[in-house]
Amino acid sequence: MGRRSRKRGGGPDVPRAQPAAGASPRSGPPRRRARRDEAPKPPWAPFPLVELCILVGLALMVVGFFSSGRRALTLLSFGLALVGLATLELSVREHFAGFRSHTTLLAGAAGVGSGTILFALGLLGPVAPLVLAVVIFALAWWALRAAFRRRAGGLSFRA
């Protein structure tokens, strides 16, 4: 017989290590790869609200793409906003639960959102909102990375 056919481990008289009574299967150091069952549940848990929002948003964008005039722009805008908000909600929930790191996405949303608001107000000229958006992105990225490290047990990212 070859080596592969041999039984591994001890026989019945060799005691196996038993898990401690209070130990959970998730105890120990955090892993780089997150399991699906570790995902944070939303407050509306059994109802797929985020998925439905993304589906409706995509449908609005498809209808808007094949429409014409002002209606097309309105449908595309609302569809994009709905998909974006649903995606941001999921990203915030996963990030602050330590499930997956969405640092760059959330910092980019903060930078783009603040730059857009400052540009729309028109108080600072055309270049200053861009510079402030980059500064806000950098500060938000640093703060979000630190927050994820605290929640994920020292890991800077999880896939």
Short mmCIF file of N, CA and C in Angstrom, two decimals:
data_model
loop_
_atom_site.label_atom_id
_atom_site.label_comp_id
_atom_site.label_asym_id
_atom_site.label_seq_id
_atom_site.Cartn_x
_atom_site.Cartn_y
_atom_site.Cartn_z
N MET A 1 0.83 -1.17 0.00
CA MET A 1 0.00 0.00 0.00
C MET A 1 0.87 1.24 0.00
N GLY A 2 0.37 2.28 -0.68
CA GLY A 2 1.11 3.53 -0.73
C GLY A 2 0.84 4.36 0.51
N ARG A 3 1.56 5.44 0.60
CA ARG A 3 1.43 6.31 1.77
C ARG A 3 0.05 6.96 1.86
N ARG A 4 -0.54 7.24 0.75
CA ARG A 4 -1.82 7.94 0.77
C ARG A 4 -2.95 7.10 1.35
N SER A 5 -2.82 5.81 1.29
CA SER A 5 -3.91 4.98 1.78
C SER A 5 -3.86 4.76 3.28
N ARG A 6 -2.78 5.16 3.93
CA ARG A 6 -2.68 4.99 5.37
C ARG A 6 -3.54 6.01 6.08
N LYS A 7 -4.07 5.58 7.20
CA LYS A 7 -4.86 6.48 8.01
C LYS A 7 -3.95 7.48 8.70
N ARG A 8 -4.44 8.70 8.77
CA ARG A 8 -3.67 9.74 9.46
C ARG A 8 -4.22 9.92 10.86
N GLY A 9 -3.38 10.36 11.74
CA GLY A 9 -3.82 10.60 13.11
C GLY A 9 -3.69 9.35 13.94
N GLY A 10 -3.97 9.50 15.20
CA GLY A 10 -3.85 8.38 16.12
C GLY A 10 -5.07 7.50 16.10
N GLY A 11 -4.95 6.37 16.74
CA GLY A 11 -6.05 5.42 16.83
C GLY A 11 -7.04 5.87 17.89
N PRO A 12 -7.92 4.95 18.30
CA PRO A 12 -8.94 5.31 19.26
C PRO A 12 -8.39 5.61 20.65
N ASP A 13 -7.16 5.11 20.97
CA ASP A 13 -6.63 5.33 22.30
C ASP A 13 -5.89 6.67 22.43
N VAL A 14 -5.69 7.39 21.32
CA VAL A 14 -5.02 8.69 21.36
C VAL A 14 -6.07 9.78 21.51
N PRO A 15 -6.03 10.56 22.59
CA PRO A 15 -7.05 11.59 22.78
C PRO A 15 -6.86 12.74 21.79
N ARG A 16 -7.98 13.23 21.26
CA ARG A 16 -7.95 14.36 20.35
C ARG A 16 -8.21 15.64 21.14
N ALA A 17 -7.71 16.73 20.61
CA ALA A 17 -7.91 18.02 21.27
C ALA A 17 -9.38 18.42 21.15
N GLN A 18 -10.02 18.69 22.25
CA GLN A 18 -11.41 19.10 22.27
C GLN A 18 -11.47 20.62 22.40
N PRO A 19 -12.38 21.26 21.69
CA PRO A 19 -12.50 22.71 21.84
C PRO A 19 -13.01 23.05 23.23
N ALA A 20 -12.59 24.20 23.71
CA ALA A 20 -13.02 24.65 25.04
C ALA A 20 -14.53 24.87 25.05
N ALA A 21 -15.13 24.79 26.21
CA ALA A 21 -16.58 24.90 26.31
C ALA A 21 -17.09 26.27 25.88
N GLY A 22 -16.34 27.32 26.18
CA GLY A 22 -16.79 28.68 25.85
C GLY A 22 -16.27 29.17 24.51
N ALA A 23 -15.48 28.37 23.82
CA ALA A 23 -14.87 28.83 22.57
C ALA A 23 -15.87 28.76 21.42
N SER A 24 -15.87 29.77 20.62
CA SER A 24 -16.74 29.77 19.44
C SER A 24 -15.91 29.37 18.23
N PRO A 25 -16.55 28.91 17.15
CA PRO A 25 -15.78 28.51 15.98
C PRO A 25 -15.09 29.70 15.32
N ARG A 26 -15.48 30.95 15.64
CA ARG A 26 -14.86 32.13 15.04
C ARG A 26 -13.74 32.71 15.90
N SER A 27 -13.45 32.08 17.07
CA SER A 27 -12.41 32.63 17.92
C SER A 27 -11.05 32.40 17.27
N GLY A 28 -10.10 33.18 17.70
CA GLY A 28 -8.77 33.11 17.13
C GLY A 28 -8.47 34.37 16.33
N PRO A 29 -7.33 34.40 15.68
CA PRO A 29 -6.97 35.60 14.92
C PRO A 29 -7.88 35.78 13.71
N PRO A 30 -8.16 37.03 13.32
CA PRO A 30 -9.01 37.26 12.16
C PRO A 30 -8.34 36.78 10.87
N ARG A 31 -9.15 36.34 9.94
CA ARG A 31 -8.65 35.84 8.66
C ARG A 31 -8.75 36.92 7.59
N ARG A 32 -7.90 36.83 6.58
CA ARG A 32 -7.94 37.78 5.47
C ARG A 32 -9.17 37.60 4.61
N ARG A 33 -9.68 36.39 4.55
CA ARG A 33 -10.85 36.09 3.71
C ARG A 33 -12.09 36.03 4.60
N ALA A 34 -13.06 36.88 4.34
CA ALA A 34 -14.27 36.91 5.14
C ALA A 34 -15.27 35.88 4.63
N ARG A 35 -15.93 35.19 5.57
CA ARG A 35 -16.95 34.22 5.18
C ARG A 35 -18.29 34.92 5.05
N ARG A 36 -19.15 34.39 4.21
CA ARG A 36 -20.45 35.00 3.96
C ARG A 36 -21.33 35.02 5.22
N ASP A 37 -21.17 34.01 6.07
CA ASP A 37 -22.01 33.98 7.27
C ASP A 37 -21.58 35.00 8.31
N GLU A 38 -20.41 35.65 8.12
CA GLU A 38 -19.96 36.71 9.01
C GLU A 38 -20.48 38.08 8.59
N ALA A 39 -21.17 38.15 7.46
CA ALA A 39 -21.65 39.43 6.95
C ALA A 39 -22.66 40.04 7.91
N PRO A 40 -22.59 41.36 8.10
CA PRO A 40 -23.54 42.01 9.01
C PRO A 40 -24.94 42.03 8.41
N LYS A 41 -25.91 41.76 9.23
CA LYS A 41 -27.30 41.75 8.78
C LYS A 41 -27.90 43.15 8.90
N PRO A 42 -28.70 43.57 7.91
CA PRO A 42 -29.35 44.88 8.01
C PRO A 42 -30.51 44.82 9.00
N PRO A 43 -31.01 45.97 9.43
CA PRO A 43 -32.15 45.96 10.35
C PRO A 43 -33.39 45.32 9.74
N TRP A 44 -33.52 45.35 8.41
CA TRP A 44 -34.68 44.77 7.73
C TRP A 44 -34.33 43.38 7.20
N ALA A 45 -33.51 42.63 7.92
CA ALA A 45 -32.83 41.41 7.52
C ALA A 45 -33.55 40.47 6.54
N PRO A 46 -34.74 39.99 6.77
CA PRO A 46 -35.25 39.03 5.79
C PRO A 46 -35.68 39.68 4.48
N PHE A 47 -35.96 40.98 4.47
CA PHE A 47 -36.42 41.66 3.27
C PHE A 47 -35.22 42.18 2.48
N PRO A 48 -35.09 41.85 1.19
CA PRO A 48 -33.92 42.25 0.39
C PRO A 48 -34.03 43.69 -0.15
N LEU A 49 -34.02 44.66 0.75
CA LEU A 49 -34.22 46.05 0.35
C LEU A 49 -33.10 46.58 -0.54
N VAL A 50 -31.85 46.32 -0.17
CA VAL A 50 -30.72 46.83 -0.95
C VAL A 50 -30.74 46.23 -2.36
N GLU A 51 -30.98 44.96 -2.47
CA GLU A 51 -31.01 44.31 -3.77
C GLU A 51 -32.14 44.85 -4.64
N LEU A 52 -33.30 45.09 -4.03
CA LEU A 52 -34.43 45.64 -4.78
C LEU A 52 -34.15 47.07 -5.24
N CYS A 53 -33.50 47.86 -4.39
CA CYS A 53 -33.14 49.23 -4.78
C CYS A 53 -32.18 49.22 -5.97
N ILE A 54 -31.22 48.32 -5.95
CA ILE A 54 -30.28 48.23 -7.06
C ILE A 54 -30.99 47.77 -8.32
N LEU A 55 -31.91 46.82 -8.21
CA LEU A 55 -32.66 46.34 -9.36
C LEU A 55 -33.53 47.45 -9.96
N VAL A 56 -34.24 48.18 -9.11
CA VAL A 56 -35.09 49.28 -9.59
C VAL A 56 -34.22 50.38 -10.21
N GLY A 57 -33.10 50.67 -9.58
CA GLY A 57 -32.20 51.68 -10.14
C GLY A 57 -31.65 51.29 -11.50
N LEU A 58 -31.29 50.03 -11.65
CA LEU A 58 -30.82 49.55 -12.96
C LEU A 58 -31.93 49.62 -14.00
N ALA A 59 -33.14 49.25 -13.61
CA ALA A 59 -34.27 49.34 -14.53
C ALA A 59 -34.52 50.78 -14.95
N LEU A 60 -34.45 51.72 -14.01
CA LEU A 60 -34.61 53.13 -14.35
C LEU A 60 -33.53 53.61 -15.33
N MET A 61 -32.31 53.14 -15.12
CA MET A 61 -31.23 53.55 -16.02
C MET A 61 -31.41 52.96 -17.42
N VAL A 62 -31.88 51.72 -17.52
CA VAL A 62 -32.12 51.11 -18.83
C VAL A 62 -33.24 51.84 -19.56
N VAL A 63 -34.34 52.13 -18.86
CA VAL A 63 -35.45 52.86 -19.47
C VAL A 63 -35.00 54.26 -19.87
N GLY A 64 -34.21 54.90 -19.01
CA GLY A 64 -33.70 56.23 -19.32
C GLY A 64 -32.76 56.24 -20.50
N PHE A 65 -31.99 55.16 -20.66
CA PHE A 65 -31.07 55.07 -21.79
C PHE A 65 -31.81 55.01 -23.12
N PHE A 66 -32.96 54.35 -23.14
CA PHE A 66 -33.72 54.22 -24.38
C PHE A 66 -34.79 55.30 -24.53
N SER A 67 -34.88 56.24 -23.60
CA SER A 67 -35.81 57.36 -23.71
C SER A 67 -35.09 58.54 -24.36
N SER A 68 -35.86 59.62 -24.54
CA SER A 68 -35.24 60.81 -25.11
C SER A 68 -35.73 62.05 -24.37
N GLY A 69 -34.97 63.13 -24.51
CA GLY A 69 -35.36 64.40 -23.91
C GLY A 69 -35.05 64.48 -22.43
N ARG A 70 -35.81 65.33 -21.74
CA ARG A 70 -35.60 65.54 -20.31
C ARG A 70 -35.94 64.30 -19.49
N ARG A 71 -36.87 63.52 -19.97
CA ARG A 71 -37.26 62.31 -19.26
C ARG A 71 -36.08 61.35 -19.14
N ALA A 72 -35.29 61.24 -20.19
CA ALA A 72 -34.14 60.34 -20.17
C ALA A 72 -33.14 60.76 -19.10
N LEU A 73 -32.85 62.05 -19.04
CA LEU A 73 -31.90 62.55 -18.04
C LEU A 73 -32.43 62.33 -16.62
N THR A 74 -33.72 62.55 -16.42
CA THR A 74 -34.32 62.35 -15.10
C THR A 74 -34.25 60.88 -14.69
N LEU A 75 -34.62 59.98 -15.58
CA LEU A 75 -34.59 58.55 -15.25
C LEU A 75 -33.17 58.07 -14.99
N LEU A 76 -32.23 58.50 -15.82
CA LEU A 76 -30.83 58.11 -15.62
C LEU A 76 -30.31 58.64 -14.29
N SER A 77 -30.65 59.87 -13.96
CA SER A 77 -30.17 60.48 -12.71
C SER A 77 -30.74 59.75 -11.49
N PHE A 78 -32.05 59.52 -11.50
CA PHE A 78 -32.66 58.83 -10.36
C PHE A 78 -32.17 57.38 -10.25
N GLY A 79 -31.99 56.71 -11.36
CA GLY A 79 -31.48 55.35 -11.33
C GLY A 79 -30.07 55.28 -10.78
N LEU A 80 -29.22 56.20 -11.23
CA LEU A 80 -27.85 56.23 -10.74
C LEU A 80 -27.81 56.57 -9.25
N ALA A 81 -28.65 57.52 -8.82
CA ALA A 81 -28.70 57.89 -7.41
C ALA A 81 -29.18 56.73 -6.55
N LEU A 82 -30.17 55.99 -7.01
CA LEU A 82 -30.71 54.87 -6.24
C LEU A 82 -29.68 53.75 -6.11
N VAL A 83 -29.00 53.42 -7.20
CA VAL A 83 -27.95 52.39 -7.14
C VAL A 83 -26.80 52.86 -6.25
N GLY A 84 -26.43 54.12 -6.37
CA GLY A 84 -25.33 54.64 -5.56
C GLY A 84 -25.64 54.63 -4.08
N LEU A 85 -26.85 55.05 -3.71
CA LEU A 85 -27.22 55.06 -2.29
C LEU A 85 -27.29 53.65 -1.71
N ALA A 86 -27.84 52.71 -2.47
CA ALA A 86 -27.91 51.32 -1.98
C ALA A 86 -26.51 50.74 -1.82
N THR A 87 -25.63 51.05 -2.76
CA THR A 87 -24.26 50.55 -2.68
C THR A 87 -23.52 51.17 -1.49
N LEU A 88 -23.71 52.46 -1.28
CA LEU A 88 -23.06 53.11 -0.13
C LEU A 88 -23.58 52.56 1.20
N GLU A 89 -24.88 52.28 1.29
CA GLU A 89 -25.42 51.73 2.53
C GLU A 89 -24.79 50.37 2.83
N LEU A 90 -24.69 49.52 1.83
CA LEU A 90 -24.08 48.21 2.02
C LEU A 90 -22.61 48.35 2.38
N SER A 91 -21.91 49.26 1.72
CA SER A 91 -20.49 49.46 1.99
C SER A 91 -20.25 49.97 3.40
N VAL A 92 -21.06 50.91 3.85
CA VAL A 92 -20.91 51.44 5.22
C VAL A 92 -21.16 50.34 6.23
N ARG A 93 -22.20 49.55 6.01
CA ARG A 93 -22.53 48.48 6.96
C ARG A 93 -21.41 47.44 7.03
N GLU A 94 -20.89 47.03 5.88
CA GLU A 94 -19.82 46.02 5.88
C GLU A 94 -18.51 46.59 6.43
N HIS A 95 -18.22 47.83 6.12
CA HIS A 95 -16.96 48.43 6.55
C HIS A 95 -16.91 48.58 8.07
N PHE A 96 -17.95 49.16 8.66
CA PHE A 96 -17.93 49.42 10.09
C PHE A 96 -18.22 48.19 10.93
N ALA A 97 -18.59 47.08 10.30
CA ALA A 97 -18.73 45.82 11.02
C ALA A 97 -17.42 45.02 10.97
N GLY A 98 -16.44 45.49 10.19
CA GLY A 98 -15.18 44.78 10.07
C GLY A 98 -15.26 43.59 9.13
N PHE A 99 -16.29 43.53 8.30
CA PHE A 99 -16.48 42.40 7.39
C PHE A 99 -15.58 42.54 6.17
N ARG A 100 -15.68 43.65 5.47
CA ARG A 100 -14.82 43.94 4.31
C ARG A 100 -14.45 45.41 4.33
N SER A 101 -13.26 45.70 3.87
CA SER A 101 -12.81 47.09 3.84
C SER A 101 -13.29 47.78 2.57
N HIS A 102 -14.01 48.87 2.74
CA HIS A 102 -14.46 49.69 1.62
C HIS A 102 -13.90 51.11 1.79
N THR A 103 -12.66 51.20 2.27
CA THR A 103 -12.05 52.48 2.61
C THR A 103 -12.02 53.43 1.43
N THR A 104 -11.51 52.99 0.31
CA THR A 104 -11.35 53.88 -0.83
C THR A 104 -12.70 54.30 -1.42
N LEU A 105 -13.64 53.40 -1.48
CA LEU A 105 -14.97 53.73 -1.99
C LEU A 105 -15.65 54.78 -1.12
N LEU A 106 -15.61 54.59 0.20
CA LEU A 106 -16.27 55.53 1.10
C LEU A 106 -15.55 56.88 1.14
N ALA A 107 -14.22 56.86 1.12
CA ALA A 107 -13.47 58.12 1.09
C ALA A 107 -13.69 58.84 -0.23
N GLY A 108 -13.78 58.10 -1.32
CA GLY A 108 -14.07 58.71 -2.62
C GLY A 108 -15.45 59.33 -2.65
N ALA A 109 -16.42 58.67 -2.05
CA ALA A 109 -17.77 59.23 -1.99
C ALA A 109 -17.78 60.52 -1.18
N ALA A 110 -17.02 60.55 -0.08
CA ALA A 110 -16.95 61.77 0.74
C ALA A 110 -16.28 62.89 -0.04
N GLY A 111 -15.20 62.58 -0.75
CA GLY A 111 -14.49 63.60 -1.52
C GLY A 111 -15.30 64.12 -2.68
N VAL A 112 -15.91 63.22 -3.45
CA VAL A 112 -16.72 63.63 -4.60
C VAL A 112 -17.96 64.39 -4.14
N GLY A 113 -18.61 63.91 -3.09
CA GLY A 113 -19.80 64.59 -2.59
C GLY A 113 -19.50 65.99 -2.10
N SER A 114 -18.44 66.14 -1.31
CA SER A 114 -18.10 67.47 -0.81
C SER A 114 -17.62 68.39 -1.92
N GLY A 115 -16.85 67.86 -2.87
CA GLY A 115 -16.40 68.68 -4.00
C GLY A 115 -17.56 69.13 -4.87
N THR A 116 -18.54 68.25 -5.07
CA THR A 116 -19.71 68.61 -5.86
C THR A 116 -20.53 69.70 -5.18
N ILE A 117 -20.72 69.57 -3.89
CA ILE A 117 -21.49 70.59 -3.15
C ILE A 117 -20.76 71.93 -3.18
N LEU A 118 -19.45 71.91 -2.96
CA LEU A 118 -18.70 73.17 -2.97
C LEU A 118 -18.69 73.80 -4.37
N PHE A 119 -18.61 72.99 -5.40
CA PHE A 119 -18.63 73.52 -6.76
C PHE A 119 -20.01 74.09 -7.10
N ALA A 120 -21.07 73.41 -6.66
CA ALA A 120 -22.43 73.87 -6.94
C ALA A 120 -22.73 75.20 -6.23
N LEU A 121 -22.16 75.38 -5.05
CA LEU A 121 -22.36 76.63 -4.33
C LEU A 121 -21.65 77.80 -5.04
N GLY A 122 -20.53 77.50 -5.69
CA GLY A 122 -19.82 78.51 -6.47
C GLY A 122 -19.16 79.60 -5.65
N LEU A 123 -18.92 79.38 -4.39
CA LEU A 123 -18.32 80.40 -3.54
C LEU A 123 -16.80 80.46 -3.66
N LEU A 124 -16.16 79.39 -4.05
CA LEU A 124 -14.71 79.31 -4.00
C LEU A 124 -14.03 79.33 -5.37
N GLY A 125 -14.76 79.40 -6.43
CA GLY A 125 -14.15 79.34 -7.76
C GLY A 125 -14.11 77.91 -8.27
N PRO A 126 -13.50 77.71 -9.44
CA PRO A 126 -13.55 76.37 -10.05
C PRO A 126 -12.48 75.39 -9.54
N VAL A 127 -11.34 75.86 -9.03
CA VAL A 127 -10.24 74.96 -8.67
C VAL A 127 -10.25 74.58 -7.19
N ALA A 128 -10.64 75.50 -6.33
CA ALA A 128 -10.61 75.25 -4.89
C ALA A 128 -11.48 74.06 -4.47
N PRO A 129 -12.68 73.85 -5.03
CA PRO A 129 -13.45 72.66 -4.63
C PRO A 129 -12.72 71.35 -4.95
N LEU A 130 -11.98 71.32 -6.05
CA LEU A 130 -11.22 70.12 -6.39
C LEU A 130 -10.12 69.86 -5.38
N VAL A 131 -9.41 70.90 -4.99
CA VAL A 131 -8.33 70.76 -4.01
C VAL A 131 -8.91 70.32 -2.66
N LEU A 132 -10.00 70.95 -2.24
CA LEU A 132 -10.63 70.56 -0.98
C LEU A 132 -11.19 69.14 -1.03
N ALA A 133 -11.69 68.72 -2.19
CA ALA A 133 -12.19 67.35 -2.33
C ALA A 133 -11.06 66.34 -2.17
N VAL A 134 -9.88 66.65 -2.71
CA VAL A 134 -8.73 65.75 -2.56
C VAL A 134 -8.29 65.69 -1.10
N VAL A 135 -8.28 66.83 -0.42
CA VAL A 135 -7.91 66.86 1.00
C VAL A 135 -8.92 66.07 1.83
N ILE A 136 -10.21 66.26 1.56
CA ILE A 136 -11.25 65.52 2.28
C ILE A 136 -11.13 64.02 2.00
N PHE A 137 -10.83 63.64 0.76
CA PHE A 137 -10.62 62.23 0.44
C PHE A 137 -9.48 61.65 1.27
N ALA A 138 -8.35 62.37 1.34
CA ALA A 138 -7.18 61.87 2.07
C ALA A 138 -7.48 61.72 3.57
N LEU A 139 -8.13 62.72 4.15
CA LEU A 139 -8.46 62.65 5.58
C LEU A 139 -9.48 61.54 5.86
N ALA A 140 -10.47 61.42 5.01
CA ALA A 140 -11.48 60.36 5.19
C ALA A 140 -10.86 58.99 5.01
N TRP A 141 -9.95 58.85 4.06
CA TRP A 141 -9.29 57.56 3.83
C TRP A 141 -8.52 57.14 5.07
N TRP A 142 -7.78 58.09 5.65
CA TRP A 142 -6.99 57.78 6.84
C TRP A 142 -7.90 57.39 8.00
N ALA A 143 -8.98 58.14 8.23
CA ALA A 143 -9.88 57.86 9.34
C ALA A 143 -10.64 56.55 9.13
N LEU A 144 -11.08 56.28 7.90
CA LEU A 144 -11.81 55.04 7.62
C LEU A 144 -10.90 53.83 7.75
N ARG A 145 -9.65 53.94 7.34
CA ARG A 145 -8.70 52.82 7.48
C ARG A 145 -8.47 52.51 8.95
N ALA A 146 -8.32 53.55 9.77
CA ALA A 146 -8.12 53.33 11.21
C ALA A 146 -9.36 52.70 11.84
N ALA A 147 -10.54 53.14 11.43
CA ALA A 147 -11.78 52.57 11.96
C ALA A 147 -11.90 51.09 11.58
N PHE A 148 -11.55 50.75 10.34
CA PHE A 148 -11.64 49.34 9.93
C PHE A 148 -10.64 48.48 10.70
N ARG A 149 -9.44 49.00 10.91
CA ARG A 149 -8.45 48.22 11.67
C ARG A 149 -8.94 47.92 13.08
N ARG A 150 -9.59 48.89 13.71
CA ARG A 150 -10.12 48.64 15.05
C ARG A 150 -11.21 47.57 15.04
N ARG A 151 -12.07 47.60 14.04
CA ARG A 151 -13.20 46.65 13.99
C ARG A 151 -12.77 45.26 13.50
N ALA A 152 -11.70 45.18 12.71
CA ALA A 152 -11.30 43.90 12.12
C ALA A 152 -10.15 43.25 12.89
N GLY A 153 -9.86 43.71 14.06
CA GLY A 153 -8.83 43.08 14.87
C GLY A 153 -7.42 43.32 14.37
N GLY A 154 -7.16 44.48 13.78
CA GLY A 154 -5.82 44.83 13.33
C GLY A 154 -5.57 44.65 11.86
N LEU A 155 -6.47 43.99 11.15
CA LEU A 155 -6.31 43.83 9.71
C LEU A 155 -6.58 45.16 9.01
N SER A 156 -5.80 45.46 7.97
CA SER A 156 -6.05 46.71 7.25
C SER A 156 -6.99 46.50 6.08
N PHE A 157 -7.20 45.26 5.67
CA PHE A 157 -8.19 44.97 4.62
C PHE A 157 -8.62 43.52 4.75
N ARG A 158 -9.79 43.23 4.24
CA ARG A 158 -10.30 41.86 4.12
C ARG A 158 -11.00 41.75 2.78
N ALA A 159 -10.77 40.65 2.11
CA ALA A 159 -11.38 40.44 0.80
C ALA A 159 -12.63 39.62 0.91
#
